[in-house]
PDB file of C-alpha atoms in Angstrom:
ATOM      1  CA  MET A   1       0.000   0.000   0.000  1.00  0.00           C
ATOM      2  CA  GLU A   2       1.357   3.346  -1.013  1.00  0.00           C
ATOM      3  CA  PRO A   3       1.928   5.574   2.007  1.00  0.00           C
ATOM      4  CA  TYR A   4       0.175   8.948   2.414  1.00  0.00           C
ATOM      5  CA  SER A   5       2.055  12.019   1.361  1.00  0.00           C
ATOM      6  CA  TYR A   6       1.602  14.159   4.456  1.00  0.00           C
ATOM      7  CA  ASN A   7       2.847  17.226   2.599  1.00  0.00           C
ATOM      8  CA  LEU A   8       0.085  16.760   0.031  1.00  0.00           C
ATOM      9  CA  LEU A   9      -2.469  16.199   2.801  1.00  0.00           C
ATOM     10  CA  ASP A  10      -1.423  19.441   4.539  1.00  0.00           C
ATOM     11  CA  LYS A  11      -1.703  21.341   1.274  1.00  0.00           C
ATOM     12  CA  ASN A  12      -5.192  19.960   0.668  1.00  0.00           C
ATOM     13  CA  VAL A  13      -6.252  20.977   4.169  1.00  0.00           C
ATOM     14  CA  GLU A  14      -4.864  24.485   3.636  1.00  0.00           C
ATOM     15  CA  THR A  15      -6.634  24.703   0.284  1.00  0.00           C
ATOM     16  CA  ARG A  16      -9.949  23.728   1.860  1.00  0.00           C
ATOM     17  CA  ARG A  17      -9.439  26.178   4.717  1.00  0.00           C
ATOM     18  CA  SER A  18      -8.596  28.932   2.282  1.00  0.00           C
ATOM     19  CA  SER A  19     -11.680  28.148   0.190  1.00  0.00           C
ATOM     20  CA  VAL A  20     -13.921  28.186   3.264  1.00  0.00           C
ATOM     21  CA  PHE A  21     -12.333  31.441   4.433  1.00  0.00           C
ATOM     22  CA  ASN A  22     -12.832  33.099   1.040  1.00  0.00           C
ATOM     23  CA  PHE A  23     -16.421  31.896   0.864  1.00  0.00           C
ATOM     24  CA  ARG A  24     -17.162  33.304   4.308  1.00  0.00           C
ATOM     25  CA  ASN A  25     -15.598  36.629   3.397  1.00  0.00           C
ATOM     26  CA  PHE A  26     -17.622  36.776   0.203  1.00  0.00           C
ATOM     27  CA  PHE A  27     -20.812  35.826   2.062  1.00  0.00           C
ATOM     28  CA  TRP A  28     -20.460  38.487   4.759  1.00  0.00           C
ATOM     29  CA  ALA A  29     -19.423  41.112   2.216  1.00  0.00           C
ATOM     30  CA  PHE A  30     -22.558  40.270   0.232  1.00  0.00           C
ATOM     31  CA  VAL A  31     -24.728  40.489   3.368  1.00  0.00           C
ATOM     32  CA  PHE A  32     -23.184  43.878   4.225  1.00  0.00           C
ATOM     33  CA  LEU A  33     -23.821  45.254   0.733  1.00  0.00           C
ATOM     34  CA  VAL A  34     -27.445  44.078   0.803  1.00  0.00           C
ATOM     35  CA  PHE A  35     -27.883  45.659   4.236  1.00  0.00           C
ATOM     36  CA  LEU A  36     -26.315  48.905   3.022  1.00  0.00           C
ATOM     37  CA  TYR A  37     -28.529  48.907  -0.075  1.00  0.00           C
ATOM     38  CA  ILE A  38     -31.640  48.450   2.086  1.00  0.00           C
ATOM     39  CA  ILE A  39     -30.619  51.340   4.377  1.00  0.00           C
ATOM     40  CA  VAL A  40     -29.817  53.708   1.519  1.00  0.00           C
ATOM     41  CA  ASN A  41     -33.006  52.926  -0.375  1.00  0.00           C
ATOM     42  CA  SER A  42     -35.141  53.098   2.740  1.00  0.00           C
ATOM     43  CA  ARG A  43     -34.042  56.740   3.074  1.00  0.00           C
ATOM     44  CA  LYS A  44     -35.147  57.587  -0.458  1.00  0.00           C
ATOM     45  CA  VAL A  45     -38.398  59.462  -0.675  1.00  0.00           C
ATOM     46  CA  GLU A  46     -40.712  59.201  -3.644  1.00  0.00           C
ATOM     47  CA  GLU A  47     -41.155  62.302  -5.765  1.00  0.00           C
ATOM     48  CA  ILE A  48     -44.397  64.225  -5.532  1.00  0.00           C
ATOM     49  CA  PRO A  49     -45.482  64.870  -9.132  1.00  0.00           C
ATOM     50  CA  LEU A  50     -46.729  68.262 -10.209  1.00  0.00           C
ATOM     51  CA  SER A  51     -50.403  68.511 -10.961  1.00  0.00           C
ATOM     52  CA  GLN A  52     -51.386  68.761 -14.620  1.00  0.00           C
ATOM     53  CA  GLU A  53     -52.915  72.140 -13.815  1.00  0.00           C
ATOM     54  CA  GLU A  54     -49.576  73.447 -12.537  1.00  0.00           C
ATOM     55  CA  ILE A  55     -47.708  72.042 -15.552  1.00  0.00           C
ATOM     56  CA  ASP A  56     -50.196  73.606 -17.966  1.00  0.00           C
ATOM     57  CA  LYS A  57     -49.979  76.925 -16.144  1.00  0.00           C
ATOM     58  CA  ILE A  58     -46.205  77.163 -16.325  1.00  0.00           C
ATOM     59  CA  ASP A  59     -46.076  75.852 -19.908  1.00  0.00           C
ATOM     60  CA  SER A  60     -48.575  78.457 -21.102  1.00  0.00           C
ATOM     61  CA  ASP A  61     -46.781  81.422 -19.490  1.00  0.00           C
ATOM     62  CA  SER A  62     -44.719  82.991 -22.276  1.00  0.00           C
ATOM     63  CA  SER A  63     -42.934  85.300 -19.804  1.00  0.00           C
ATOM     64  CA  ILE A  64     -41.092  82.325 -18.281  1.00  0.00           C
ATOM     65  CA  SER A  65     -37.864  81.135 -19.896  1.00  0.00           C
ATOM     66  CA  PRO A  66     -38.011  77.641 -21.467  1.00  0.00           C
ATOM     67  CA  ILE A  67     -34.813  76.878 -19.519  1.00  0.00           C
ATOM     68  CA  PHE A  68     -36.527  77.725 -16.231  1.00  0.00           C
ATOM     69  CA  LYS A  69     -39.575  75.646 -17.188  1.00  0.00           C
ATOM     70  CA  SER A  70     -37.387  72.563 -17.689  1.00  0.00           C
ATOM     71  CA  PHE A  71     -35.527  73.226 -14.438  1.00  0.00           C
ATOM     72  CA  TYR A  72     -38.733  73.755 -12.481  1.00  0.00           C
ATOM     73  CA  LYS A  73     -40.509  70.655 -13.786  1.00  0.00           C
ATOM     74  CA  CYS A  74     -37.475  68.489 -13.030  1.00  0.00           C
ATOM     75  CA  VAL A  75     -36.436  69.878  -9.648  1.00  0.00           C
ATOM     76  CA  LYS A  76     -39.654  70.732  -7.836  1.00  0.00           C
ATOM     77  CA  PRO A  77     -41.140  67.182  -7.710  1.00  0.00           C
ATOM     78  CA  LYS A  78     -37.850  65.938  -6.259  1.00  0.00           C
ATOM     79  CA  LEU A  79     -37.806  68.617  -3.540  1.00  0.00           C
ATOM     80  CA  LEU A  80     -41.477  68.603  -2.532  1.00  0.00           C
ATOM     81  CA  PRO A  81     -41.100  65.616  -0.147  1.00  0.00           C
ATOM     82  CA  TYR A  82     -38.568  67.646   1.879  1.00  0.00           C
ATOM     83  CA  LYS A  83     -40.400  70.959   1.964  1.00  0.00           C
ATOM     84  CA  GLY A  84     -40.500  72.275   5.529  1.00  0.00           C
ATOM     85  CA  ASP A  85     -37.924  69.761   6.778  1.00  0.00           C
ATOM     86  CA  TYR A  86     -34.830  71.990   6.825  1.00  0.00           C
ATOM     87  CA  LYS A  87     -32.360  69.305   7.851  1.00  0.00           C
ATOM     88  CA  GLU A  88     -33.390  66.668   5.298  1.00  0.00           C
ATOM     89  CA  PHE A  89     -33.679  69.341   2.623  1.00  0.00           C
ATOM     90  CA  TRP A  90     -30.107  70.473   3.338  1.00  0.00           C
ATOM     91  CA  PHE A  91     -28.556  67.011   3.306  1.00  0.00           C
ATOM     92  CA  GLN A  92     -30.608  65.586   0.413  1.00  0.00           C
ATOM     93  CA  TYR A  93     -30.643  68.567  -1.951  1.00  0.00           C
ATOM     94  CA  THR A  94     -27.504  67.829  -3.998  1.00  0.00           C
ATOM     95  CA  GLU A  95     -28.280  64.128  -4.341  1.00  0.00           C
ATOM     96  CA  VAL A  96     -31.902  64.447  -5.423  1.00  0.00           C
ATOM     97  CA  THR A  97     -31.356  67.367  -7.820  1.00  0.00           C
ATOM     98  CA  ALA A  98     -28.200  66.008  -9.497  1.00  0.00           C
ATOM     99  CA  ALA A  99     -30.375  64.188 -12.041  1.00  0.00           C
ATOM    100  CA  CYS A 100     -31.614  67.583 -13.275  1.00  0.00           C
ATOM    101  CA  ASP A 101     -28.147  68.871 -14.096  1.00  0.00           C
ATOM    102  CA  ASN A 102     -28.020  67.710 -17.722  1.00  0.00           C
ATOM    103  CA  LEU A 103     -31.313  68.905 -19.127  1.00  0.00           C
ATOM    104  CA  ASP A 104     -31.616  69.333 -22.885  1.00  0.00           C
ATOM    105  CA  ALA A 105     -32.592  72.967 -22.278  1.00  0.00           C
ATOM    106  CA  TYR A 106     -29.080  73.620 -20.928  1.00  0.00           C
ATOM    107  CA  ASP A 107     -27.593  72.943 -24.387  1.00  0.00           C
ATOM    108  CA  SER A 108     -28.125  76.634 -25.114  1.00  0.00           C
ATOM    109  CA  LEU A 109     -25.619  77.552 -22.373  1.00  0.00           C
ATOM    110  CA  ASP A 110     -21.860  77.610 -23.015  1.00  0.00           C
ATOM    111  CA  ILE A 111     -20.631  76.556 -19.559  1.00  0.00           C
ATOM    112  CA  ARG A 112     -16.909  76.217 -18.923  1.00  0.00           C
ATOM    113  CA  PRO A 113     -14.909  75.298 -15.813  1.00  0.00           C
ATOM    114  CA  SER A 114     -12.145  77.272 -14.111  1.00  0.00           C
ATOM    115  CA  ARG A 115     -10.301  75.609 -11.231  1.00  0.00           C
ATOM    116  CA  ASN A 116      -8.710  77.058  -8.113  1.00  0.00           C
ATOM    117  CA  ARG A 117      -6.810  75.170  -5.407  1.00  0.00           C
ATOM    118  CA  ASP A 118      -9.692  73.117  -4.068  1.00  0.00           C
ATOM    119  CA  GLU A 119     -12.730  73.482  -6.312  1.00  0.00           C
ATOM    120  CA  ILE A 120     -14.088  74.075  -9.790  1.00  0.00           C
ATOM    121  CA  LYS A 121     -15.900  77.308 -10.580  1.00  0.00           C
ATOM    122  CA  TYR A 122     -18.259  77.446 -13.558  1.00  0.00           C
ATOM    123  CA  VAL A 123     -18.576  80.278 -16.042  1.00  0.00           C
ATOM    124  CA  LEU A 124     -21.214  80.962 -18.661  1.00  0.00           C
ATOM    125  CA  PHE A 125     -19.410  82.364 -21.700  1.00  0.00           C
ATOM    126  CA  PRO A 126     -20.940  85.243 -23.702  1.00  0.00           C
ATOM    127  CA  ARG A 127     -22.167  84.789 -27.235  1.00  0.00           C
ATOM    128  CA  THR A 128     -20.486  87.974 -28.455  1.00  0.00           C
ATOM    129  CA  GLU A 129     -17.221  89.754 -27.647  1.00  0.00           C
ATOM    130  CA  GLU A 130     -18.057  92.216 -24.892  1.00  0.00           C
ATOM    131  CA  ASN A 131     -16.381  93.738 -21.836  1.00  0.00           C
ATOM    132  CA  LEU A 132     -17.516  91.869 -18.726  1.00  0.00           C
ATOM    133  CA  THR A 133     -17.607  92.793 -15.034  1.00  0.00           C
ATOM    134  CA  MET A 134     -16.714  90.250 -12.361  1.00  0.00           C
ATOM    135  CA  ILE A 135     -16.916  90.496  -8.557  1.00  0.00           C
ATOM    136  CA  THR A 136     -15.194  88.155  -6.101  1.00  0.00           C
ATOM    137  CA  LEU A 137     -16.621  88.270  -2.567  1.00  0.00           C
ATOM    138  CA  GLY A 138     -14.212  86.380  -0.313  1.00  0.00           C
ATOM    139  CA  ILE A 139     -10.840  86.059  -2.032  1.00  0.00           C
ATOM    140  CA  GLY A 140      -9.476  83.507   0.432  1.00  0.00           C
ATOM    141  CA  HIS A 141      -5.777  83.787  -0.532  1.00  0.00           C
ATOM    142  CA  ASP A 142      -6.448  82.238  -3.944  1.00  0.00           C
ATOM    143  CA  VAL A 143      -7.067  83.859  -7.342  1.00  0.00           C
ATOM    144  CA  SER A 144      -6.007  80.936  -9.536  1.00  0.00           C
ATOM    145  CA  ALA A 145      -9.550  80.449 -10.889  1.00  0.00           C
ATOM    146  CA  GLU A 146      -9.817  84.161 -11.730  1.00  0.00           C
ATOM    147  CA  ILE A 147      -6.436  84.028 -13.479  1.00  0.00           C
ATOM    148  CA  GLY A 148      -7.549  80.966 -15.436  1.00  0.00           C
ATOM    149  CA  LEU A 149     -10.743  82.750 -16.417  1.00  0.00           C
ATOM    150  CA  LYS A 150      -8.783  85.837 -17.512  1.00  0.00           C
ATOM    151  CA  GLU A 151      -6.634  83.645 -19.769  1.00  0.00           C
ATOM    152  CA  LEU A 152      -9.780  82.189 -21.352  1.00  0.00           C
ATOM    153  CA  TYR A 153     -11.521  85.549 -21.723  1.00  0.00           C
ATOM    154  CA  PRO A 154      -9.235  88.605 -21.256  1.00  0.00           C
ATOM    155  CA  LYS A 155     -11.965  91.260 -21.524  1.00  0.00           C
ATOM    156  CA  ILE A 156     -12.990  91.123 -17.853  1.00  0.00           C
ATOM    157  CA  GLU A 157     -12.746  93.879 -15.224  1.00  0.00           C
ATOM    158  CA  PHE A 158     -12.228  92.346 -11.762  1.00  0.00           C
ATOM    159  CA  PHE A 159     -13.445  93.734  -8.421  1.00  0.00           C
ATOM    160  CA  GLY A 160     -12.628  91.860  -5.213  1.00  0.00           C
ATOM    161  CA  ALA A 161     -13.729  92.354  -1.605  1.00  0.00           C
ATOM    162  CA  ASP A 162     -12.319  90.617   1.449  1.00  0.00           C
ATOM    163  CA  PRO A 163     -12.050  91.908   5.038  1.00  0.00           C
ATOM    164  CA  SER A 164      -8.436  90.690   5.307  1.00  0.00           C
ATOM    165  CA  PRO A 165      -5.861  92.458   3.100  1.00  0.00           C
ATOM    166  CA  GLU A 166      -3.222  89.900   4.117  1.00  0.00           C
ATOM    167  CA  GLN A 167      -2.210  88.219   0.836  1.00  0.00           C
ATOM    168  CA  ASN A 168      -5.563  89.061  -0.747  1.00  0.00           C
ATOM    169  CA  LYS A 169      -4.728  92.646  -1.750  1.00  0.00           C
ATOM    170  CA  ASN A 170      -1.495  91.720  -3.548  1.00  0.00           C
ATOM    171  CA  LEU A 171      -3.001  88.616  -5.128  1.00  0.00           C
ATOM    172  CA  TYR A 172      -6.005  90.459  -6.493  1.00  0.00           C
ATOM    173  CA  GLU A 173      -4.211  93.610  -7.609  1.00  0.00           C
ATOM    174  CA  LEU A 174      -0.715  92.460  -8.617  1.00  0.00           C
ATOM    175  CA  ASN A 175      -1.290  88.868  -9.738  1.00  0.00           C
ATOM    176  CA  LEU A 176      -4.719  89.361 -11.294  1.00  0.00           C
ATOM    177  CA  GLY A 177      -4.739  93.048 -12.189  1.00  0.00           C
ATOM    178  CA  GLY A 178      -8.049  93.648 -10.412  1.00  0.00           C
ATOM    179  CA  LYS A 179      -9.259  96.190  -7.846  1.00  0.00           C
ATOM    180  CA  TYR A 180      -9.269  95.159  -4.182  1.00  0.00           C
ATOM    181  CA  PHE A 181     -11.507  96.553  -1.409  1.00  0.00           C
ATOM    182  CA  GLN A 182     -11.204  95.769   2.303  1.00  0.00           C
ATOM    183  CA  TYR A 183     -14.849  95.038   3.070  1.00  0.00           C
ATOM    184  CA  SER A 184     -17.123  92.280   4.216  1.00  0.00           C
ATOM    185  CA  VAL A 185     -20.014  92.511   1.771  1.00  0.00           C
ATOM    186  CA  SER A 186     -23.417  91.585   3.226  1.00  0.00           C
ATOM    187  CA  ASP A 187     -26.845  93.231   3.430  1.00  0.00           C
ATOM    188  CA  ARG A 188     -26.106  96.355   5.529  1.00  0.00           C
ATOM    189  CA  ASN A 189     -23.492  99.040   6.147  1.00  0.00           C
ATOM    190  CA  ARG A 190     -22.215  98.460   9.694  1.00  0.00           C
ATOM    191  CA  MET A 191     -19.464  97.033  11.865  1.00  0.00           C
ATOM    192  CA  SER A 192     -20.212  93.362  12.439  1.00  0.00           C
ATOM    193  CA  GLU A 193     -18.631  89.965  13.033  1.00  0.00           C
ATOM    194  CA  SER A 194     -17.184  87.992  10.117  1.00  0.00           C
ATOM    195  CA  VAL A 195     -15.273  84.732   9.715  1.00  0.00           C
ATOM    196  CA  VAL A 196     -11.905  85.800   8.288  1.00  0.00           C
ATOM    197  CA  LEU A 197      -9.132  83.664   6.785  1.00  0.00           C
ATOM    198  CA  GLU A 198      -5.722  84.606   8.214  1.00  0.00           C
ATOM    199  CA  LYS A 199      -2.366  82.800   8.081  1.00  0.00           C
ATOM    200  CA  GLU A 200      -3.316  80.794  11.161  1.00  0.00           C
ATOM    201  CA  GLY A 201      -6.657  79.747   9.676  1.00  0.00           C
ATOM    202  CA  TYR A 202     -10.225  80.954  10.068  1.00  0.00           C
ATOM    203  CA  LYS A 203     -11.176  83.190  12.985  1.00  0.00           C
ATOM    204  CA  LYS A 204     -13.993  85.539  13.909  1.00  0.00           C
ATOM    205  CA  GLU A 205     -13.345  89.283  13.778  1.00  0.00           C
ATOM    206  CA  VAL A 206     -15.396  92.465  13.809  1.00  0.00           C
ATOM    207  CA  THR A 207     -15.046  93.974  10.325  1.00  0.00           C
ATOM    208  CA  GLN A 208     -16.481  96.755   8.212  1.00  0.00           C
ATOM    209  CA  HIS A 209     -19.560  95.529   6.334  1.00  0.00           C
ATOM    210  CA  ILE A 210     -21.027  97.129   3.235  1.00  0.00           C
ATOM    211  CA  SER A 211     -24.339  96.238   1.642  1.00  0.00           C
ATOM    212  CA  ILE A 212     -24.230  94.427  -1.689  1.00  0.00           C
ATOM    213  CA  ASP A 213     -26.278  97.142  -3.410  1.00  0.00           C
ATOM    214  CA  SER A 214     -23.993  99.909  -2.063  1.00  0.00           C
ATOM    215  CA  PHE A 215     -20.899  98.014  -3.141  1.00  0.00           C
ATOM    216  CA  ILE A 216     -22.176  97.498  -6.679  1.00  0.00           C
ATOM    217  CA  LYS A 217     -23.781 100.918  -7.110  1.00  0.00           C
ATOM    218  CA  ASN A 218     -21.159 103.138  -5.427  1.00  0.00           C
ATOM    219  CA  ILE A 219     -17.868 101.236  -5.799  1.00  0.00           C
ATOM    220  CA  VAL A 220     -18.196  98.982  -8.838  1.00  0.00           C
ATOM    221  CA  GLN A 221     -20.596 101.477 -10.448  1.00  0.00           C
ATOM    222  CA  LYS A 222     -22.244  99.006 -12.795  1.00  0.00           C
ATOM    223  CA  SER A 223     -25.866  97.999 -13.255  1.00  0.00           C
ATOM    224  CA  ARG A 224     -25.036  94.580 -14.721  1.00  0.00           C
ATOM    225  CA  ILE A 225     -22.661  92.188 -12.987  1.00  0.00           C
ATOM    226  CA  ASP A 226     -21.755  89.408 -15.398  1.00  0.00           C
ATOM    227  CA  ILE A 227     -19.988  87.083 -12.961  1.00  0.00           C
ATOM    228  CA  LEU A 228     -20.284  86.980  -9.159  1.00  0.00           C
ATOM    229  CA  TRP A 229     -18.352  84.536  -6.976  1.00  0.00           C
ATOM    230  CA  ILE A 230     -19.374  84.332  -3.304  1.00  0.00           C
ATOM    231  CA  ASP A 231     -17.427  82.495  -0.605  1.00  0.00           C
ATOM    232  CA  ILE A 232     -17.895  84.500   2.585  1.00  0.00           C
ATOM    233  CA  GLU A 233     -18.420  81.927   5.355  1.00  0.00           C
ATOM    234  CA  GLY A 234     -22.059  82.515   6.291  1.00  0.00           C
ATOM    235  CA  ASN A 235     -22.589  86.100   5.129  1.00  0.00           C
ATOM    236  CA  GLU A 236     -23.863  84.756   1.801  1.00  0.00           C
ATOM    237  CA  TYR A 237     -27.459  84.366   2.993  1.00  0.00           C
ATOM    238  CA  PRO A 238     -28.145  88.098   3.543  1.00  0.00           C
ATOM    239  CA  ILE A 239     -26.771  88.729   0.040  1.00  0.00           C
ATOM    240  CA  LEU A 240     -28.747  85.921  -1.592  1.00  0.00           C
ATOM    241  CA  ASN A 241     -31.931  87.280  -0.054  1.00  0.00           C
ATOM    242  CA  GLN A 242     -31.340  90.497  -2.025  1.00  0.00           C
ATOM    243  CA  LEU A 243     -31.453  88.601  -5.338  1.00  0.00           C
ATOM    244  CA  HIS A 244     -35.166  87.864  -5.305  1.00  0.00           C
ATOM    245  CA  GLN A 245     -37.875  89.685  -7.217  1.00  0.00           C
ATOM    246  CA  ASN A 246     -38.610  93.160  -5.787  1.00  0.00           C
ATOM    247  CA  GLU A 247     -35.761  93.011  -3.273  1.00  0.00           C
ATOM    248  CA  GLN A 248     -33.056  95.674  -2.958  1.00  0.00           C
ATOM    249  CA  LEU A 249     -30.971  94.765  -6.021  1.00  0.00           C
ATOM    250  CA  ASP A 250     -34.114  94.602  -8.121  1.00  0.00           C
ATOM    251  CA  ARG A 251     -35.276  97.978  -6.836  1.00  0.00           C
ATOM    252  CA  GLU A 252     -31.868  99.480  -7.643  1.00  0.00           C
ATOM    253  CA  GLY A 253     -32.019  98.113 -11.193  1.00  0.00           C
ATOM    254  CA  ILE A 254     -28.987  95.846 -10.606  1.00  0.00           C
ATOM    255  CA  LYS A 255     -28.898  92.486 -12.357  1.00  0.00           C
ATOM    256  CA  ILE A 256     -26.565  89.565 -11.701  1.00  0.00           C
ATOM    257  CA  CYS A 257     -26.180  87.266 -14.725  1.00  0.00           C
ATOM    258  CA  GLN A 258     -24.390  84.309 -13.102  1.00  0.00           C
ATOM    259  CA  MET A 259     -23.006  83.260  -9.730  1.00  0.00           C
ATOM    260  CA  ASN A 260     -20.894  80.627  -8.031  1.00  0.00           C
ATOM    261  CA  VAL A 261     -21.775  80.501  -4.359  1.00  0.00           C
ATOM    262  CA  GLU A 262     -20.894  78.443  -1.287  1.00  0.00           C
ATOM    263  CA  MET A 263     -23.821  78.107   1.111  1.00  0.00           C
ATOM    264  CA  HIS A 264     -22.562  77.224   4.571  1.00  0.00           C
ATOM    265  CA  LYS A 265     -23.877  75.492   7.655  1.00  0.00           C
ATOM    266  CA  ASP A 266     -22.886  75.733  11.358  1.00  0.00           C
ATOM    267  CA  MET A 267     -21.506  79.277  11.091  1.00  0.00           C
ATOM    268  CA  SER A 268     -23.997  80.683  13.639  1.00  0.00           C
ATOM    269  CA  ASN A 269     -24.994  79.683  17.168  1.00  0.00           C
ATOM    270  CA  ASP A 270     -28.295  78.271  15.907  1.00  0.00           C
ATOM    271  CA  PRO A 271     -27.603  74.875  14.245  1.00  0.00           C
ATOM    272  CA  ASN A 272     -30.773  75.147  12.137  1.00  0.00           C
ATOM    273  CA  PHE A 273     -30.412  78.763  10.988  1.00  0.00           C
ATOM    274  CA  GLU A 274     -28.391  78.242   7.816  1.00  0.00           C
ATOM    275  CA  MET A 275     -30.334  75.116   6.850  1.00  0.00           C
ATOM    276  CA  GLN A 276     -33.562  77.117   7.027  1.00  0.00           C
ATOM    277  CA  GLN A 277     -31.969  79.976   5.062  1.00  0.00           C
ATOM    278  CA  PHE A 278     -30.889  77.547   2.342  1.00  0.00           C
ATOM    279  CA  HIS A 279     -34.322  75.888   2.257  1.00  0.00           C
ATOM    280  CA  ASP A 280     -36.132  79.227   1.996  1.00  0.00           C
ATOM    281  CA  PHE A 281     -33.763  80.563  -0.667  1.00  0.00           C
ATOM    282  CA  VAL A 282     -34.320  77.584  -2.974  1.00  0.00           C
ATOM    283  CA  TRP A 283     -38.106  77.739  -2.643  1.00  0.00           C
ATOM    284  CA  LYS A 284     -38.060  81.486  -3.296  1.00  0.00           C
ATOM    285  CA  VAL A 285     -35.976  80.862  -6.448  1.00  0.00           C
ATOM    286  CA  LEU A 286     -38.649  78.450  -7.667  1.00  0.00           C
ATOM    287  CA  GLU A 287     -41.284  81.052  -6.910  1.00  0.00           C
ATOM    288  CA  ASP A 288     -39.380  83.944  -8.575  1.00  0.00           C
ATOM    289  CA  ARG A 289     -38.845  82.038 -11.853  1.00  0.00           C
ATOM    290  CA  LYS A 290     -35.711  84.086 -12.455  1.00  0.00           C
ATOM    291  CA  TYR A 291     -32.721  81.784 -11.823  1.00  0.00           C
ATOM    292  CA  VAL A 292     -31.820  78.156 -12.361  1.00  0.00           C
ATOM    293  CA  LEU A 293     -29.614  76.329  -9.843  1.00  0.00           C
ATOM    294  CA  MET A 294     -26.987  74.067 -11.399  1.00  0.00           C
ATOM    295  CA  LYS A 295     -23.881  71.985 -10.561  1.00  0.00           C
ATOM    296  CA  PRO A 296     -24.936  71.119  -6.976  1.00  0.00           C
ATOM    297  CA  PHE A 297     -22.065  69.791  -4.876  1.00  0.00           C
ATOM    298  CA  PHE A 298     -22.038  68.885  -1.172  1.00  0.00           C
ATOM    299  CA  VAL A 299     -18.737  69.486   0.633  1.00  0.00           C
ATOM    300  CA  LYS A 300     -17.363  68.170   3.922  1.00  0.00           C
ATOM    301  CA  TYR A 301     -14.247  70.033   5.038  1.00  0.00           C
ATOM    302  CA  LEU A 302     -12.974  69.641   8.605  1.00  0.00           C
ATOM    303  CA  HIS A 303     -16.067  70.467  10.704  1.00  0.00           C
ATOM    304  CA  PHE A 304     -17.600  72.595   7.943  1.00  0.00           C
ATOM    305  CA  ARG A 305     -20.482  71.533   5.711  1.00  0.00           C
ATOM    306  CA  PHE A 306     -21.536  73.545   2.690  1.00  0.00           C
ATOM    307  CA  VAL A 307     -23.290  73.333  -0.664  1.00  0.00           C
ATOM    308  CA  ARG A 308     -21.805  74.753  -3.855  1.00  0.00           C
ATOM    309  CA  LEU A 309     -24.173  76.007  -6.544  1.00  0.00           C
ATOM    310  CA  PHE A 310     -23.856  77.601  -9.965  1.00  0.00           C
ATOM    311  CA  ILE A 311     -26.739  80.055 -10.423  1.00  0.00           C
ATOM    312  CA  VAL A 312     -27.754  81.424 -13.829  1.00  0.00           C
ATOM    313  CA  ASN A 313     -30.129  84.298 -14.525  1.00  0.00           C
ATOM    314  CA  VAL A 314     -32.516  83.168 -17.283  1.00  0.00           C
ATOM    315  CA  SER A 315     -34.983  86.043 -16.885  1.00  0.00           C
ATOM    316  CA  ASP A 316     -33.306  89.446 -17.374  1.00  0.00           C
ATOM    317  CA  LYS A 317     -33.149  90.255 -21.076  1.00  0.00           C
ATOM    318  CA  GLU A 318     -29.721  91.883 -20.887  1.00  0.00           C
ATOM    319  CA  CYS A 319     -28.287  88.671 -19.437  1.00  0.00           C
ATOM    320  CA  THR A 320     -30.170  86.265 -21.690  1.00  0.00           C
ATOM    321  CA  ASP A 321     -29.324  88.176 -24.870  1.00  0.00           C
ATOM    322  CA  LEU A 322     -25.629  87.968 -23.994  1.00  0.00           C
ATOM    323  CA  TYR A 323     -25.362  84.467 -22.552  1.00  0.00           C
ATOM    324  CA  ILE A 324     -28.114  82.265 -23.999  1.00  0.00           C
ATOM    325  CA  LYS A 325     -28.184  81.024 -27.588  1.00  0.00           C
TER     326      LYS A 325
END
């Protein structure tokens, strides 16, 4: 009788053990994925479709841009389940509206990216050669996106405001060739607290505030702002509230054609304040029928949470004639 090869026996045992081990790993990985899928899908909320009456009403209104109509009919049903729930609205907004970011109606917009150190800004390019006006609110020690934009389209006059001149003044004036102003731009002229970026990082300081309408009317001295970039650590909400129909900018005859904005959370003592501000702003945009909200992106950075949006004016004729095919 031929003796056993114990080496072969050991190898067979190891092979069986390895097979069992791999099967168990695969099984538990599969169980985990199924569990994760169930959790994720259990959080999804069904859309609430628009009534046919509402669809017919918006379709028949010739004063509303076709681009806004497409945006509205795509976005509103997805957001209706979260209306009034500020927290869920905040955390779900970018995910549920992302599907509306490639509408056929947007083919008439020439959107191009311009990158800075940690994000991509979006710019709607004009249809004809024309001098443009751009404002940066919150320079943040970085003008690489503005420089990239200037290389793509040199006929831009730049105006920048930031409460800290440290680095920002030289960057904006010497590197970019723009005009720098040491202000925190918000909704009122006053001394008030701002979150300021210094060498050591972000800190709160009392700074000189100037209202957005005063800044545009008295310093920039333009009635049409082609490009507005806003990254001002919580002060964006008072400015955004001025964009609506019949608010201060409207009353002053000032139009903003396009914006990149960061909308922050947890910058005030009330944990729900910014979430409510964001919620109310979006619903007012849908009511105004003036802007479309594009390129939604949710950001987690250290303990900060914020939403990036690209906002395009599809209502004011001066903007639409220049930027929409």
